[in-house]
PDB file of C-alpha atoms in Angstrom:
ATOM      1  CA  UNK A 137     -24.820 -50.682  25.039  1.00 39.00           C
ATOM      2  CA  UNK A 138     -26.343 -47.031  25.827  1.00 41.00           C
ATOM      3  CA  UNK A 139     -30.442 -46.915  26.089  1.00 44.00           C
ATOM      4  CA  UNK A 140     -32.204 -44.398  26.681  1.00 43.00           C
ATOM      5  CA  UNK A 141     -35.183 -45.188  29.494  1.00 38.00           C
ATOM      6  CA  UNK A 142     -38.485 -43.215  28.481  1.00 41.00           C
ATOM      7  CA  UNK A 143     -41.307 -43.457  30.532  1.00 38.00           C
ATOM      8  CA  UNK A 144     -45.054 -42.858  28.587  1.00 39.00           C
ATOM      9  CA  UNK A 145     -47.385 -42.424  32.021  1.00 43.00           C
ATOM     10  CA  UNK A 146     -47.515 -43.556  35.149  1.00 45.00           C
ATOM     11  CA  UNK A 147     -48.127 -47.362  35.107  1.00 44.00           C
ATOM     12  CA  UNK A 148     -46.959 -47.992  32.269  1.00 41.00           C
ATOM     13  CA  UNK A 149     -43.423 -50.204  31.160  1.00 40.00           C
ATOM     14  CA  UNK A 150     -40.748 -47.621  30.013  1.00 43.00           C
ATOM     15  CA  UNK A 151     -39.749 -48.375  26.310  1.00 43.00           C
ATOM     16  CA  UNK A 152     -35.999 -48.076  25.391  1.00 47.00           C
ATOM     17  CA  UNK A 153     -34.016 -47.397  22.204  1.00 48.00           C
ATOM     18  CA  UNK A 154     -30.442 -47.815  21.248  1.00 48.00           C
ATOM     19  CA  UNK A 155     -28.628 -45.107  20.105  1.00 77.00           C
ATOM     20  CA  UNK A 156     -26.713 -44.016  16.661  1.00 90.00           C
ATOM     21  CA  UNK A 157     -24.202 -41.578  17.473  1.00 95.00           C
ATOM     22  CA  UNK A 158     -24.402 -38.168  14.604  1.00 97.00           C
ATOM     23  CA  UNK A 159     -21.331 -36.523  14.963  1.00 98.00           C
ATOM     24  CA  UNK A 160     -21.709 -33.007  14.056  1.00 98.00           C
ATOM     25  CA  UNK A 161     -19.249 -30.010  13.160  1.00 96.00           C
ATOM     26  CA  UNK A 162     -19.374 -27.413  15.292  1.00 97.00           C
ATOM     27  CA  UNK A 163     -19.886 -23.469  13.682  1.00 95.00           C
ATOM     28  CA  UNK A 164     -17.895 -20.530  13.922  1.00 93.00           C
ATOM     29  CA  UNK A 165     -21.194 -18.645  14.491  1.00 94.00           C
ATOM     30  CA  UNK A 166     -22.348 -19.124  18.043  1.00 97.00           C
ATOM     31  CA  UNK A 167     -25.453 -18.066  19.519  1.00 96.00           C
ATOM     32  CA  UNK A 168     -24.811 -15.241  22.223  1.00 96.00           C
ATOM     33  CA  UNK A 169     -25.822 -15.053  26.116  1.00 95.00           C
ATOM     34  CA  UNK A 170     -27.532 -18.162  27.640  1.00 96.00           C
ATOM     35  CA  UNK A 171     -29.448 -19.014  30.963  1.00 96.00           C
ATOM     36  CA  UNK A 172     -27.256 -21.744  32.333  1.00 97.00           C
ATOM     37  CA  UNK A 173     -24.431 -21.427  34.859  1.00 97.00           C
ATOM     38  CA  UNK A 174     -21.198 -20.867  34.513  1.00 98.00           C
ATOM     39  CA  UNK A 175     -18.510 -23.287  32.759  1.00 98.00           C
ATOM     40  CA  UNK A 176     -18.053 -26.444  34.791  1.00 98.00           C
ATOM     41  CA  UNK A 177     -15.648 -28.715  33.043  1.00 98.00           C
ATOM     42  CA  UNK A 178     -16.616 -31.701  35.454  1.00 97.00           C
ATOM     43  CA  UNK A 179     -20.098 -31.566  34.346  1.00 95.00           C
ATOM     44  CA  UNK A 180     -19.308 -32.183  30.774  1.00 98.00           C
ATOM     45  CA  UNK A 181     -19.860 -35.376  28.847  1.00 97.00           C
ATOM     46  CA  UNK A 182     -16.681 -37.611  28.134  1.00 98.00           C
ATOM     47  CA  UNK A 183     -14.685 -37.142  31.423  1.00 97.00           C
ATOM     48  CA  UNK A 184     -11.296 -38.367  29.926  1.00 98.00           C
ATOM     49  CA  UNK A 185     -11.301 -35.450  27.785  1.00 98.00           C
ATOM     50  CA  UNK A 186     -10.949 -32.912  30.986  1.00 98.00           C
ATOM     51  CA  UNK A 187      -7.368 -32.369  30.973  1.00 98.00           C
ATOM     52  CA  UNK A 188      -7.006 -31.209  27.292  1.00 98.00           C
ATOM     53  CA  UNK A 189     -10.195 -28.912  27.884  1.00 98.00           C
ATOM     54  CA  UNK A 190      -8.669 -27.540  31.075  1.00 98.00           C
ATOM     55  CA  UNK A 191      -5.913 -26.808  29.045  1.00 98.00           C
ATOM     56  CA  UNK A 192      -7.329 -24.731  26.638  1.00 98.00           C
ATOM     57  CA  UNK A 193      -9.637 -22.942  28.216  1.00 98.00           C
ATOM     58  CA  UNK A 194      -6.906 -21.520  30.284  1.00 98.00           C
ATOM     59  CA  UNK A 195      -4.354 -20.686  27.555  1.00 98.00           C
ATOM     60  CA  UNK A 196      -7.420 -18.872  25.981  1.00 98.00           C
ATOM     61  CA  UNK A 197      -8.210 -16.913  28.514  1.00 98.00           C
ATOM     62  CA  UNK A 198      -4.609 -15.827  28.874  1.00 97.00           C
ATOM     63  CA  UNK A 199      -4.445 -15.236  25.280  1.00 97.00           C
ATOM     64  CA  UNK A 200      -7.346 -12.949  25.608  1.00 97.00           C
ATOM     65  CA  UNK A 201      -5.230 -10.288  27.481  1.00 96.00           C
ATOM     66  CA  UNK A 202      -2.769  -9.905  24.279  1.00 97.00           C
ATOM     67  CA  UNK A 203      -5.922  -9.141  21.248  1.00 96.00           C
ATOM     68  CA  UNK A 204      -3.233  -8.607  18.731  1.00 96.00           C
ATOM     69  CA  UNK A 205      -1.471 -12.267  19.276  1.00 97.00           C
ATOM     70  CA  UNK A 206      -5.123 -13.490  19.621  1.00 97.00           C
ATOM     71  CA  UNK A 207      -6.374 -12.266  16.444  1.00 96.00           C
ATOM     72  CA  UNK A 208      -3.536 -14.009  14.794  1.00 96.00           C
ATOM     73  CA  UNK A 209      -3.792 -17.253  16.357  1.00 97.00           C
ATOM     74  CA  UNK A 210      -8.025 -17.592  15.970  1.00 96.00           C
ATOM     75  CA  UNK A 211      -7.335 -15.825  12.507  1.00 95.00           C
ATOM     76  CA  UNK A 212      -9.843 -12.862  13.163  1.00 95.00           C
ATOM     77  CA  UNK A 213      -9.691  -9.127  12.671  1.00 96.00           C
ATOM     78  CA  UNK A 214     -10.242  -6.147  14.986  1.00 95.00           C
ATOM     79  CA  UNK A 215     -13.762  -6.206  13.869  1.00 96.00           C
ATOM     80  CA  UNK A 216     -14.227  -9.556  15.419  1.00 96.00           C
ATOM     81  CA  UNK A 217     -12.898  -8.273  19.068  1.00 96.00           C
ATOM     82  CA  UNK A 218     -16.219  -9.937  20.493  1.00 96.00           C
ATOM     83  CA  UNK A 219     -14.894 -12.950  19.880  1.00 97.00           C
ATOM     84  CA  UNK A 220     -11.854 -12.170  22.268  1.00 97.00           C
ATOM     85  CA  UNK A 221     -14.191 -11.122  24.903  1.00 97.00           C
ATOM     86  CA  UNK A 222     -16.004 -14.430  24.722  1.00 97.00           C
ATOM     87  CA  UNK A 223     -12.617 -16.081  24.982  1.00 98.00           C
ATOM     88  CA  UNK A 224     -11.812 -14.009  28.019  1.00 97.00           C
ATOM     89  CA  UNK A 225     -15.159 -14.821  29.542  1.00 98.00           C
ATOM     90  CA  UNK A 226     -15.129 -18.271  29.395  1.00 98.00           C
ATOM     91  CA  UNK A 227     -14.870 -19.170  33.291  1.00 97.00           C
ATOM     92  CA  UNK A 228     -18.071 -16.307  33.867  1.00 97.00           C
ATOM     93  CA  UNK A 229     -20.328 -16.336  30.979  1.00 98.00           C
ATOM     94  CA  UNK A 230     -23.840 -18.013  30.963  1.00 98.00           C
ATOM     95  CA  UNK A 231     -24.082 -21.403  29.266  1.00 98.00           C
ATOM     96  CA  UNK A 232     -26.312 -22.971  26.558  1.00 98.00           C
ATOM     97  CA  UNK A 233     -26.808 -26.577  25.568  1.00 97.00           C
ATOM     98  CA  UNK A 234     -24.287 -27.196  22.519  1.00 97.00           C
ATOM     99  CA  UNK A 235     -27.251 -28.126  20.533  1.00 97.00           C
ATOM    100  CA  UNK A 236     -28.385 -24.503  20.943  1.00 96.00           C
ATOM    101  CA  UNK A 237     -25.124 -22.966  21.245  1.00 98.00           C
ATOM    102  CA  UNK A 238     -24.148 -23.498  17.916  1.00 98.00           C
ATOM    103  CA  UNK A 239     -26.053 -21.953  14.324  1.00 96.00           C
ATOM    104  CA  UNK A 240     -25.695 -21.744  10.672  1.00 94.00           C
ATOM    105  CA  UNK A 241     -26.807 -23.685   7.772  1.00 95.00           C
ATOM    106  CA  UNK A 242     -26.056 -27.046   8.932  1.00 96.00           C
ATOM    107  CA  UNK A 243     -28.114 -26.255  12.408  1.00 97.00           C
ATOM    108  CA  UNK A 244     -30.805 -24.269  10.399  1.00 96.00           C
ATOM    109  CA  UNK A 245     -31.134 -27.523   8.318  1.00 97.00           C
ATOM    110  CA  UNK A 246     -31.345 -29.741  11.590  1.00 97.00           C
ATOM    111  CA  UNK A 247     -33.876 -27.141  13.436  1.00 97.00           C
ATOM    112  CA  UNK A 248     -34.064 -29.012  16.497  1.00 95.00           C
ATOM    113  CA  UNK A 249     -36.251 -26.665  17.814  1.00 94.00           C
ATOM    114  CA  UNK A 250     -39.166 -27.734  15.785  1.00 96.00           C
ATOM    115  CA  UNK A 251     -38.861 -31.334  17.486  1.00 94.00           C
ATOM    116  CA  UNK A 252     -40.535 -32.370  20.426  1.00 91.00           C
ATOM    117  CA  UNK A 253     -41.411 -35.439  22.704  1.00 92.00           C
ATOM    118  CA  UNK A 254     -39.708 -38.413  22.068  1.00 91.00           C
ATOM    119  CA  UNK A 255     -38.323 -36.988  18.705  1.00 91.00           C
ATOM    120  CA  UNK A 256     -36.467 -34.259  20.641  1.00 94.00           C
ATOM    121  CA  UNK A 257     -35.513 -37.039  23.321  1.00 93.00           C
ATOM    122  CA  UNK A 258     -33.978 -39.260  20.576  1.00 93.00           C
ATOM    123  CA  UNK A 259     -31.990 -36.094  19.197  1.00 94.00           C
ATOM    124  CA  UNK A 260     -30.446 -35.044  22.359  1.00 94.00           C
ATOM    125  CA  UNK A 261     -29.551 -38.650  23.002  1.00 93.00           C
ATOM    126  CA  UNK A 262     -28.242 -39.332  19.459  1.00 95.00           C
ATOM    127  CA  UNK A 263     -26.300 -35.908  18.348  1.00 97.00           C
ATOM    128  CA  UNK A 264     -22.882 -35.129  19.699  1.00 97.00           C
ATOM    129  CA  UNK A 265     -20.890 -32.271  18.534  1.00 98.00           C
ATOM    130  CA  UNK A 266     -17.041 -32.129  17.751  1.00 98.00           C
ATOM    131  CA  UNK A 267     -15.361 -28.930  19.212  1.00 98.00           C
ATOM    132  CA  UNK A 268     -11.505 -27.575  18.901  1.00 98.00           C
ATOM    133  CA  UNK A 269     -12.430 -26.626  22.584  1.00 98.00           C
ATOM    134  CA  UNK A 270     -14.247 -29.456  24.373  1.00 98.00           C
ATOM    135  CA  UNK A 271     -13.381 -32.131  21.942  1.00 98.00           C
ATOM    136  CA  UNK A 272     -16.917 -33.928  21.848  1.00 98.00           C
ATOM    137  CA  UNK A 273     -19.612 -33.058  23.394  1.00 98.00           C
ATOM    138  CA  UNK A 274     -23.119 -34.318  24.190  1.00 97.00           C
ATOM    139  CA  UNK A 275     -26.363 -32.098  22.989  1.00 96.00           C
ATOM    140  CA  UNK A 276     -27.204 -31.015  26.178  1.00 96.00           C
ATOM    141  CA  UNK A 277     -23.654 -30.453  27.505  1.00 98.00           C
ATOM    142  CA  UNK A 278     -23.870 -26.680  28.801  1.00 98.00           C
ATOM    143  CA  UNK A 279     -21.234 -24.590  26.823  1.00 98.00           C
ATOM    144  CA  UNK A 280     -20.768 -20.818  26.707  1.00 98.00           C
ATOM    145  CA  UNK A 281     -19.835 -18.946  23.112  1.00 98.00           C
ATOM    146  CA  UNK A 282     -16.284 -18.904  22.513  1.00 98.00           C
ATOM    147  CA  UNK A 283     -13.956 -18.828  19.451  1.00 98.00           C
ATOM    148  CA  UNK A 284     -11.529 -21.202  18.606  1.00 98.00           C
ATOM    149  CA  UNK A 285     -11.309 -23.749  15.300  1.00 97.00           C
ATOM    150  CA  UNK A 286      -9.621 -26.701  14.249  1.00 97.00           C
ATOM    151  CA  UNK A 287      -7.276 -25.106  12.422  1.00 95.00           C
ATOM    152  CA  UNK A 288      -6.288 -22.361  15.112  1.00 96.00           C
ATOM    153  CA  UNK A 289      -2.431 -22.564  16.257  1.00 94.00           C
ATOM    154  CA  UNK A 290      -2.375 -21.164  19.686  1.00 96.00           C
ATOM    155  CA  UNK A 291       1.029 -19.121  20.685  1.00 95.00           C
ATOM    156  CA  UNK A 292       3.885 -22.025  21.758  1.00 94.00           C
ATOM    157  CA  UNK A 293       1.730 -24.909  21.203  1.00 96.00           C
ATOM    158  CA  UNK A 294       1.691 -27.791  19.120  1.00 96.00           C
ATOM    159  CA  UNK A 295      -1.374 -28.328  16.568  1.00 97.00           C
ATOM    160  CA  UNK A 296      -5.095 -28.799  17.860  1.00 98.00           C
ATOM    161  CA  UNK A 297      -4.705 -32.229  16.133  1.00 98.00           C
ATOM    162  CA  UNK A 298      -1.797 -33.305  17.662  1.00 97.00           C
ATOM    163  CA  UNK A 299      -3.041 -32.334  21.236  1.00 98.00           C
ATOM    164  CA  UNK A 300      -6.933 -33.892  20.648  1.00 98.00           C
ATOM    165  CA  UNK A 301      -5.846 -37.169  18.964  1.00 98.00           C
ATOM    166  CA  UNK A 302      -4.355 -38.854  21.882  1.00 98.00           C
ATOM    167  CA  UNK A 303      -7.584 -37.853  24.226  1.00 98.00           C
ATOM    168  CA  UNK A 304     -10.120 -37.856  21.881  1.00 98.00           C
ATOM    169  CA  UNK A 305      -9.444 -41.037  19.826  1.00 98.00           C
ATOM    170  CA  UNK A 306      -9.866 -43.747  22.220  1.00 98.00           C
ATOM    171  CA  UNK A 307     -13.231 -42.102  23.348  1.00 97.00           C
ATOM    172  CA  UNK A 308     -14.775 -42.116  19.864  1.00 97.00           C
ATOM    173  CA  UNK A 309     -13.356 -46.104  19.313  1.00 97.00           C
ATOM    174  CA  UNK A 310     -15.259 -46.840  23.028  1.00 96.00           C
ATOM    175  CA  UNK A 311     -18.388 -45.112  21.262  1.00 95.00           C
ATOM    176  CA  UNK A 312     -17.784 -47.132  18.033  1.00 95.00           C
ATOM    177  CA  UNK A 313     -17.229 -50.216  19.983  1.00 94.00           C
ATOM    178  CA  UNK A 314     -21.084 -50.093  21.211  1.00 92.00           C
ATOM    179  CA  UNK A 315     -22.773 -48.062  18.834  1.00 94.00           C
ATOM    180  CA  UNK A 316     -22.920 -46.844  15.006  1.00 96.00           C
ATOM    181  CA  UNK A 317     -21.495 -43.710  15.035  1.00 97.00           C
ATOM    182  CA  UNK A 318     -22.300 -41.478  11.712  1.00 98.00           C
ATOM    183  CA  UNK A 319     -19.639 -38.617  11.223  1.00 98.00           C
ATOM    184  CA  UNK A 320     -20.897 -35.664   9.706  1.00 97.00           C
ATOM    185  CA  UNK A 321     -17.859 -33.365  10.526  1.00 97.00           C
ATOM    186  CA  UNK A 322     -15.649 -31.271   8.068  1.00 93.00           C
ATOM    187  CA  UNK A 323     -11.962 -32.998   7.410  1.00 92.00           C
ATOM    188  CA  UNK A 324     -10.690 -30.509   9.721  1.00 95.00           C
ATOM    189  CA  UNK A 325     -12.685 -31.206  12.876  1.00 97.00           C
ATOM    190  CA  UNK A 326     -12.370 -35.359  11.915  1.00 97.00           C
ATOM    191  CA  UNK A 327      -8.637 -34.859  11.948  1.00 97.00           C
ATOM    192  CA  UNK A 328      -8.978 -33.823  15.571  1.00 98.00           C
ATOM    193  CA  UNK A 329      -9.923 -37.520  16.548  1.00 98.00           C
ATOM    194  CA  UNK A 330     -10.405 -40.161  13.705  1.00 97.00           C
ATOM    195  CA  UNK A 331     -13.046 -42.898  14.057  1.00 96.00           C
ATOM    196  CA  UNK A 332     -12.310 -45.228  10.983  1.00 95.00           C
ATOM    197  CA  UNK A 333     -15.128 -47.637  11.365  1.00 94.00           C
ATOM    198  CA  UNK A 334     -17.736 -44.963  11.391  1.00 97.00           C
ATOM    199  CA  UNK A 335     -20.236 -44.248   8.539  1.00 98.00           C
ATOM    200  CA  UNK A 336     -19.511 -41.072   6.305  1.00 97.00           C
ATOM    201  CA  UNK A 337     -21.341 -38.926   4.196  1.00 96.00           C
ATOM    202  CA  UNK A 338     -20.171 -36.719   1.217  1.00 94.00           C
ATOM    203  CA  UNK A 339     -22.487 -34.591  -0.739  1.00 96.00           C
ATOM    204  CA  UNK A 340     -22.284 -34.237  -4.717  1.00 95.00           C
ATOM    205  CA  UNK A 341     -23.954 -31.984  -7.453  1.00 95.00           C
ATOM    206  CA  UNK A 342     -25.210 -33.749 -10.225  1.00 95.00           C
ATOM    207  CA  UNK A 343     -25.634 -31.555 -13.507  1.00 93.00           C
ATOM    208  CA  UNK A 344     -27.569 -32.525 -16.499  1.00 93.00           C
ATOM    209  CA  UNK A 345     -24.947 -34.146 -18.615  1.00 94.00           C
ATOM    210  CA  UNK A 346     -24.473 -36.559 -15.356  1.00 92.00           C
ATOM    211  CA  UNK A 347     -21.224 -34.656 -14.428  1.00 94.00           C
ATOM    212  CA  UNK A 348     -20.799 -34.549 -10.498  1.00 94.00           C
ATOM    213  CA  UNK A 349     -18.984 -31.853  -8.769  1.00 94.00           C
ATOM    214  CA  UNK A 350     -18.520 -31.542  -4.596  1.00 91.00           C
ATOM    215  CA  UNK A 351     -21.221 -29.453  -3.079  1.00 87.00           C
ATOM    216  CA  UNK A 352     -19.047 -27.008  -0.790  1.00 78.00           C
ATOM    217  CA  UNK A 353     -21.225 -24.411   1.501  1.00 75.00           C
ATOM    218  CA  UNK A 354     -24.804 -26.071   1.238  1.00 86.00           C
ATOM    219  CA  UNK A 355     -23.136 -29.434   1.859  1.00 92.00           C
ATOM    220  CA  UNK A 356     -23.464 -28.520   5.288  1.00 94.00           C
ATOM    221  CA  UNK A 357     -27.507 -27.528   4.625  1.00 95.00           C
ATOM    222  CA  UNK A 358     -27.838 -31.217   3.030  1.00 96.00           C
ATOM    223  CA  UNK A 359     -25.625 -32.841   6.046  1.00 97.00           C
ATOM    224  CA  UNK A 360     -27.872 -30.921   8.219  1.00 97.00           C
ATOM    225  CA  UNK A 361     -31.203 -32.799   6.690  1.00 97.00           C
ATOM    226  CA  UNK A 362     -29.450 -35.971   7.219  1.00 97.00           C
ATOM    227  CA  UNK A 363     -28.712 -35.701  10.820  1.00 97.00           C
ATOM    228  CA  UNK A 364     -32.672 -34.574  11.086  1.00 97.00           C
ATOM    229  CA  UNK A 365     -33.936 -37.531   9.479  1.00 97.00           C
ATOM    230  CA  UNK A 366     -31.380 -39.680  11.831  1.00 96.00           C
ATOM    231  CA  UNK A 367     -32.993 -38.153  14.775  1.00 95.00           C
ATOM    232  CA  UNK A 368     -36.175 -38.401  13.888  1.00 94.00           C
ATOM    233  CA  UNK A 369     -36.596 -41.859  12.851  1.00 94.00           C
ATOM    234  CA  UNK A 370     -37.868 -44.532  15.145  1.00 91.00           C
ATOM    235  CA  UNK A 371     -35.267 -46.837  13.339  1.00 91.00           C
ATOM    236  CA  UNK A 372     -32.145 -48.120  15.000  1.00 90.00           C
ATOM    237  CA  UNK A 373     -29.927 -48.424  12.320  1.00 94.00           C
ATOM    238  CA  UNK A 374     -26.777 -50.758  12.854  1.00 93.00           C
ATOM    239  CA  UNK A 375     -24.795 -50.253   9.391  1.00 96.00           C
ATOM    240  CA  UNK A 376     -24.795 -48.043   6.479  1.00 97.00           C
ATOM    241  CA  UNK A 377     -26.935 -49.482   4.482  1.00 97.00           C
ATOM    242  CA  UNK A 378     -30.235 -48.710   7.161  1.00 97.00           C
ATOM    243  CA  UNK A 379     -28.846 -45.414   7.662  1.00 97.00           C
ATOM    244  CA  UNK A 380     -28.878 -44.667   3.709  1.00 98.00           C
ATOM    245  CA  UNK A 381     -32.485 -46.087   3.975  1.00 97.00           C
ATOM    246  CA  UNK A 382     -34.012 -43.401   6.292  1.00 97.00           C
ATOM    247  CA  UNK A 383     -32.173 -40.702   4.202  1.00 97.00           C
ATOM    248  CA  UNK A 384     -34.090 -42.367   1.344  1.00 98.00           C
ATOM    249  CA  UNK A 385     -37.351 -42.344   3.159  1.00 97.00           C
ATOM    250  CA  UNK A 386     -36.594 -38.571   4.130  1.00 96.00           C
ATOM    251  CA  UNK A 387     -36.824 -38.004   0.509  1.00 97.00           C
ATOM    252  CA  UNK A 388     -32.747 -37.721  -0.169  1.00 97.00           C
ATOM    253  CA  UNK A 389     -31.333 -39.441  -3.013  1.00 97.00           C
ATOM    254  CA  UNK A 390     -28.252 -41.546  -1.591  1.00 97.00           C
ATOM    255  CA  UNK A 391     -25.723 -44.133  -2.609  1.00 97.00           C
ATOM    256  CA  UNK A 392     -23.821 -46.391  -0.341  1.00 97.00           C
ATOM    257  CA  UNK A 393     -20.225 -47.940  -0.660  1.00 97.00           C
ATOM    258  CA  UNK A 394     -19.576 -49.905   1.923  1.00 97.00           C
ATOM    259  CA  UNK A 395     -19.257 -47.141   5.093  1.00 97.00           C
ATOM    260  CA  UNK A 396     -19.183 -44.456   2.601  1.00 97.00           C
ATOM    261  CA  UNK A 397     -22.488 -42.391   1.256  1.00 97.00           C
ATOM    262  CA  UNK A 398     -22.882 -39.959  -1.133  1.00 97.00           C
ATOM    263  CA  UNK A 399     -25.867 -37.540  -1.193  1.00 96.00           C
ATOM    264  CA  UNK A 400     -26.617 -36.591  -4.649  1.00 96.00           C
ATOM    265  CA  UNK A 401     -28.407 -33.305  -5.510  1.00 94.00           C
ATOM    266  CA  UNK A 402     -29.653 -31.462  -8.615  1.00 90.00           C
ATOM    267  CA  UNK A 403     -27.141 -28.597  -9.299  1.00 86.00           C
TER     268      UNK A 403
END
C-alpha cells in the first residue's frame, strides 16, 4: 500500500492517506517552456518503462531531422513544424511537472493550480497521466514539451500499442493490486496498456425525451470535473460505488453498473 505522509507542524504526529490512482489522458496541446532541468529518464516514475521511453525519445529526435517524414508520422502539417522543433530538443529542453505541462479542456476543468495545501498534496499523489512517449507519469514527473500521439506510427516500427503493452500492462497491474485505479483515459490511450480491474467513466447527454447520446468533445471537461472531485476529497474510495458517491457530492449525476460509471449531463 502506497501512503503519503504529511507533517502538520513540529511535534505533531504525521497523518497519512492511502491512494486512489486517477489515470488521465494527455493532451495534444502542451504548455511551452519550463523551469526544470533537461529530461532525465532515470528520474521518472515507473522505471520499468525506461527502455521503451529511451527508444522512443531517440527515434523522435532522429525523425525530427526529416521534417516531411516527421509530419507524416505525427499527422501534422507544415504550419505545425514547431512540434518537430520540440521533438528535436527533447534531450535539452527545459521541463515542467507533467500535470502542468498538459493543457486543454480536461486540465482546465481539473484546475490544479487552484488547489493548495493538503488538497494539492492529494492531487500530486493521486494523479497519473498516460503518455504515448512516456507510458505513464506521476503528476510531478518533469517532462519537456513533445509531440507524439497514441495513433502515431513511427517509420519502420510496430504500433505504439504493441510496443507499450508488454511494458505498461505489468506496471498497471502492480498498481491495481495495491490501489483503486480510476481510468479516465480515452480509448486510444487505454489501448497502450489495459487495466481490466479499473473503474471507468463514460459521459452521456440526456435529452428532454429521455434519449441519450455520447458526449464527445465536452466529455473531457466532465472527466476533468470528476478528477478534481477525486483529488479534492478526503475520502479514500476503494470501489466504484465510493467513487460515484464522491462525484455525487460534487454535484455530478452518476450511475453505476459494476466498475462502469456513467456521468449524465443535460443536453
